[in-house]
Amino acid sequence: MSQERVFIIEDEADILEVLVYNLTREGYKVESARDGEEGLRKIRQKAPDLVLLDLMLPGLDGIEVCRRLKAEPTLRGTRVVMVTAKGEESDVVLGLGVGADDYICKPFSPKELLARVKAVLRRGPQRDEPMGERLVRDGVTIDPARHEVRVDGKPETFTATEFRLLHFLAAHPGRVFTRDHLLDRTIREDAAVIDRNIDVHVRAIRKKLGPYREYVETVRGVGYRFRDTEA
Ligand code: CA
């Protein structure tokens, strides 16, 4: 079996050392960089299977590195595990929103680290999901190619789950979907999703839709639907 390759971007020397030591001992081929620019450059050359990406980096931060990585067609299949410190949970959500697969919080045990890396690598390269079409519903524009939602022209930050959920509903205006169906269509086996409660995601979506919050309609006793503005 060929050696799986892990690339680490971490600016703190002692943490980097621990990561390299443990992953190498486990049999991975490990390479590293100390900042985002250098990291991206080397990742283009080495094409690793997985990137361990520190969130707080000098220069480009982890979110931006992940965003750029996922924007390059030849690299977007690379698995990414974000490495965060306590108190950066909101950044974790942002990281998952730009395509990271999972995250691990410092301080972590070697056992925890290896389990996480192994689990993400087991999924294989991230496959491109068929990109949905760009949707415009009154003042709401949903653009899967750019992972962007604009409300009255202003971009709003959506997590990956919120984005899929909104796009799915808006792609079928007027149709009612049960929570189970929505769960199945938008979260599925995605282990990175922290909250599997559809209502929580819908609440977050409505908040971000502002004046269009009522477009995501609750159908009592059934589920949700996107308002059919053509009707
Ligand atoms: Ca750091």
Short mmCIF file of C-alpha atoms and ligand atoms in Angstrom, two decimals:
data_model
loop_
_atom_site.label_atom_id
_atom_site.label_comp_id
_atom_site.label_asym_id
_atom_site.label_seq_id
_atom_site.Cartn_x
_atom_site.Cartn_y
_atom_site.Cartn_z
CA MET A 1 0.00 0.00 0.00
CA SER A 2 1.33 3.40 -0.88
CA GLN A 3 2.15 5.76 1.89
CA GLU A 4 -0.45 8.38 2.56
CA ARG A 5 0.87 11.92 2.51
CA VAL A 6 0.04 14.50 5.12
CA PHE A 7 1.02 18.13 4.78
CA ILE A 8 1.10 20.33 7.87
CA ILE A 9 0.86 24.11 7.97
CA GLU A 10 1.68 25.25 11.48
CA ASP A 11 3.69 28.26 12.67
CA GLU A 12 4.36 27.09 16.23
CA ALA A 13 7.56 25.05 16.21
CA ASP A 14 6.77 22.85 19.23
CA ILE A 15 3.31 21.91 17.97
CA LEU A 16 4.69 21.23 14.49
CA GLU A 17 7.31 18.95 16.00
CA VAL A 18 4.71 16.93 17.90
CA LEU A 19 2.56 16.61 14.78
CA VAL A 20 5.45 15.53 12.55
CA TYR A 21 6.72 13.06 15.12
CA ASN A 22 3.41 11.33 15.69
CA LEU A 23 2.33 11.17 12.06
CA THR A 24 5.70 9.95 10.85
CA ARG A 25 5.79 7.25 13.50
CA GLU A 26 2.35 6.12 12.35
CA GLY A 27 3.71 5.61 8.82
CA TYR A 28 2.56 8.75 7.03
CA LYS A 29 4.82 10.67 4.70
CA VAL A 30 4.88 14.10 6.32
CA GLU A 31 5.91 17.48 4.99
CA SER A 32 5.29 20.92 6.38
CA ALA A 33 5.35 24.68 6.04
CA ARG A 34 5.34 27.48 8.59
CA ASP A 35 2.96 29.87 6.86
CA GLY A 36 0.08 29.84 4.40
CA GLU A 37 1.86 31.21 1.33
CA GLU A 38 4.68 28.69 1.58
CA GLY A 39 2.14 25.99 2.40
CA LEU A 40 0.03 26.59 -0.70
CA ARG A 41 3.12 26.67 -2.88
CA LYS A 42 4.37 23.34 -1.57
CA ILE A 43 0.93 21.74 -1.66
CA ARG A 44 0.76 22.51 -5.39
CA GLN A 45 4.03 20.61 -5.86
CA LYS A 46 3.43 17.72 -3.49
CA ALA A 47 -0.32 17.14 -3.89
CA PRO A 48 -0.79 15.59 -0.42
CA ASP A 49 -3.81 13.46 0.53
CA LEU A 50 -4.57 15.51 3.61
CA VAL A 51 -3.64 18.94 4.95
CA LEU A 52 -3.49 19.67 8.66
CA LEU A 53 -4.13 23.36 8.71
CA ASP A 54 -3.56 25.64 11.67
CA LEU A 55 -6.20 28.36 11.89
CA MET A 56 -4.11 31.21 13.28
CA LEU A 57 -1.17 31.75 10.96
CA PRO A 58 0.95 34.79 10.15
CA GLY A 59 -0.06 36.31 6.80
CA LEU A 60 -2.81 34.22 5.24
CA ASP A 61 -4.91 32.60 7.98
CA GLY A 62 -6.16 29.02 7.84
CA ILE A 63 -9.59 30.01 6.52
CA GLU A 64 -8.07 31.88 3.58
CA VAL A 65 -5.63 29.04 2.86
CA CYS A 66 -8.52 26.58 2.81
CA ARG A 67 -10.60 28.85 0.59
CA ARG A 68 -7.75 29.17 -1.93
CA LEU A 69 -7.02 25.46 -1.85
CA LYS A 70 -10.64 24.60 -2.55
CA ALA A 71 -10.77 27.15 -5.37
CA GLU A 72 -8.07 25.31 -7.35
CA PRO A 73 -9.56 22.52 -9.46
CA THR A 74 -6.53 20.25 -9.09
CA LEU A 75 -6.37 20.69 -5.31
CA ARG A 76 -9.97 20.88 -4.22
CA GLY A 77 -10.15 17.13 -3.62
CA THR A 78 -7.50 17.42 -0.88
CA ARG A 79 -8.86 16.63 2.55
CA VAL A 80 -8.42 19.37 5.14
CA VAL A 81 -8.44 19.11 8.93
CA MET A 82 -8.33 22.47 10.70
CA VAL A 83 -6.28 22.78 13.86
CA THR A 84 -7.79 25.31 16.23
CA ALA A 85 -7.33 26.65 19.70
CA LYS A 86 -10.03 26.89 22.33
CA GLY A 87 -12.33 29.83 21.76
CA GLU A 88 -12.07 29.72 17.97
CA GLU A 89 -15.29 27.76 17.51
CA SER A 90 -16.90 30.40 15.33
CA ASP A 91 -13.90 30.18 13.02
CA VAL A 92 -14.39 26.43 12.88
CA VAL A 93 -17.84 26.99 11.43
CA LEU A 94 -16.30 29.34 8.88
CA GLY A 95 -13.66 26.70 8.07
CA LEU A 96 -16.24 24.03 7.49
CA GLY A 97 -18.13 26.53 5.36
CA VAL A 98 -15.16 26.91 3.01
CA GLY A 99 -14.74 23.15 2.61
CA ALA A 100 -12.66 21.84 5.54
CA ASP A 101 -13.58 18.24 6.39
CA ASP A 102 -13.06 18.27 10.12
CA TYR A 103 -11.23 20.04 12.89
CA ILE A 104 -9.26 19.25 16.00
CA CYS A 105 -8.83 21.52 19.02
CA LYS A 106 -5.53 22.21 20.76
CA PRO A 107 -4.48 20.78 23.09
CA PHE A 108 -5.10 17.30 21.64
CA SER A 109 -3.63 13.90 22.41
CA PRO A 110 -1.63 12.03 19.74
CA LYS A 111 -4.33 9.35 19.87
CA GLU A 112 -7.06 11.87 19.10
CA LEU A 113 -5.01 13.38 16.28
CA LEU A 114 -4.30 10.04 14.61
CA ALA A 115 -7.92 8.92 14.92
CA ARG A 116 -9.12 12.11 13.25
CA VAL A 117 -6.57 11.96 10.43
CA LYS A 118 -7.31 8.31 9.79
CA ALA A 119 -11.07 8.86 9.73
CA VAL A 120 -10.85 11.71 7.23
CA LEU A 121 -8.39 9.85 4.98
CA ARG A 122 -10.71 6.86 4.94
CA ARG A 123 -13.24 8.97 3.05
CA GLY A 124 -10.81 9.23 0.09
CA PRO A 125 -10.42 12.36 -2.00
CA GLN A 126 -13.25 14.83 -1.78
CA ARG A 127 -15.32 14.40 -4.90
CA ASP A 128 -16.78 17.35 -6.67
CA GLU A 129 -20.47 17.41 -5.99
CA PRO A 130 -22.42 18.28 -9.08
CA MET A 131 -22.67 22.00 -8.82
CA GLY A 132 -26.21 23.28 -8.67
CA GLU A 133 -27.37 26.17 -10.75
CA ARG A 134 -27.31 29.78 -9.65
CA LEU A 135 -30.71 30.76 -8.29
CA VAL A 136 -32.28 34.18 -8.01
CA ARG A 137 -35.37 34.53 -5.84
CA ASP A 138 -36.32 38.18 -5.59
CA GLY A 139 -33.53 39.80 -3.58
CA VAL A 140 -31.81 36.52 -2.75
CA THR A 141 -29.08 35.18 -5.04
CA ILE A 142 -27.64 31.73 -4.35
CA ASP A 143 -24.50 30.92 -6.31
CA PRO A 144 -23.04 27.40 -5.77
CA ALA A 145 -20.00 28.04 -7.98
CA ARG A 146 -18.88 30.77 -5.60
CA HIS A 147 -20.52 29.35 -2.46
CA GLU A 148 -22.14 32.72 -2.11
CA VAL A 149 -25.50 33.99 -0.94
CA ARG A 150 -26.34 37.63 -1.52
CA VAL A 151 -29.25 39.32 0.16
CA ASP A 152 -30.17 42.53 -1.66
CA GLY A 153 -26.70 42.43 -3.18
CA LYS A 154 -24.90 42.06 0.13
CA PRO A 155 -22.93 38.81 0.67
CA GLU A 156 -23.87 36.77 3.74
CA THR A 157 -21.71 34.03 5.23
CA PHE A 158 -23.41 30.62 5.16
CA THR A 159 -22.04 27.35 6.52
CA ALA A 160 -21.83 24.47 4.04
CA THR A 161 -24.96 22.88 5.52
CA GLU A 162 -26.99 26.08 5.56
CA PHE A 163 -25.95 26.72 1.99
CA ARG A 164 -26.98 23.26 0.76
CA LEU A 165 -30.25 23.48 2.66
CA LEU A 166 -31.17 26.89 1.29
CA HIS A 167 -30.14 25.97 -2.25
CA PHE A 168 -32.14 22.76 -2.14
CA LEU A 169 -35.30 24.46 -0.86
CA ALA A 170 -35.00 27.41 -3.25
CA ALA A 171 -34.43 25.05 -6.20
CA HIS A 172 -37.90 23.57 -5.57
CA PRO A 173 -40.11 26.54 -4.72
CA GLY A 174 -43.54 25.62 -3.41
CA ARG A 175 -42.63 22.02 -2.64
CA VAL A 176 -42.83 20.85 0.94
CA PHE A 177 -40.05 18.67 2.33
CA THR A 178 -40.02 16.79 5.62
CA ARG A 179 -37.18 17.32 8.04
CA ASP A 180 -36.01 13.76 7.36
CA HIS A 181 -35.89 14.37 3.66
CA LEU A 182 -33.97 17.61 4.13
CA LEU A 183 -31.57 15.93 6.53
CA ASP A 184 -30.98 13.24 3.98
CA ARG A 185 -30.46 15.63 1.10
CA THR A 186 -28.29 18.20 2.81
CA ILE A 187 -26.37 16.60 5.66
CA ARG A 188 -26.22 12.89 4.90
CA GLU A 189 -22.98 11.21 5.96
CA ASP A 190 -21.19 14.51 6.42
CA ALA A 191 -19.45 13.80 9.73
CA ALA A 192 -18.20 17.36 9.97
CA VAL A 193 -21.68 18.71 10.63
CA ILE A 194 -22.00 19.49 14.29
CA ASP A 195 -25.74 19.96 14.52
CA ARG A 196 -28.08 17.50 12.86
CA ASN A 197 -31.17 19.41 13.85
CA ILE A 198 -32.69 20.91 10.70
CA ASP A 199 -34.64 23.49 12.72
CA VAL A 200 -31.41 24.98 14.04
CA HIS A 201 -30.05 25.41 10.52
CA VAL A 202 -33.33 26.88 9.27
CA ARG A 203 -33.28 29.39 12.12
CA ALA A 204 -29.77 30.47 11.16
CA ILE A 205 -30.73 30.73 7.47
CA ARG A 206 -33.76 32.90 8.24
CA LYS A 207 -31.68 35.24 10.33
CA LYS A 208 -29.25 35.73 7.48
CA LEU A 209 -32.01 36.22 4.91
CA GLY A 210 -33.17 39.31 6.82
CA PRO A 211 -36.08 40.87 4.90
CA TYR A 212 -36.61 37.57 3.05
CA ARG A 213 -36.70 35.42 6.18
CA GLU A 214 -40.30 34.47 5.54
CA TYR A 215 -39.43 32.89 2.21
CA VAL A 216 -38.44 29.78 4.13
CA GLU A 217 -41.89 28.74 5.27
CA THR A 218 -42.76 26.33 8.03
CA VAL A 219 -45.48 23.88 7.05
CA ARG A 220 -46.91 22.83 10.38
CA GLY A 221 -46.68 19.12 11.08
CA VAL A 222 -44.82 18.49 7.82
CA GLY A 223 -41.60 20.44 7.34
CA TYR A 224 -40.38 23.34 5.25
CA ARG A 225 -40.80 24.86 1.82
CA PHE A 226 -39.44 27.82 -0.06
CA ARG A 227 -42.10 30.35 -1.02
CA ASP A 228 -43.20 30.06 -4.60
CA THR A 229 -43.06 33.65 -5.75
CA GLU A 230 -44.30 32.76 -9.24
CA ALA A 231 -47.61 31.49 -7.90
CA CA B 1 -0.79 29.28 15.02
#
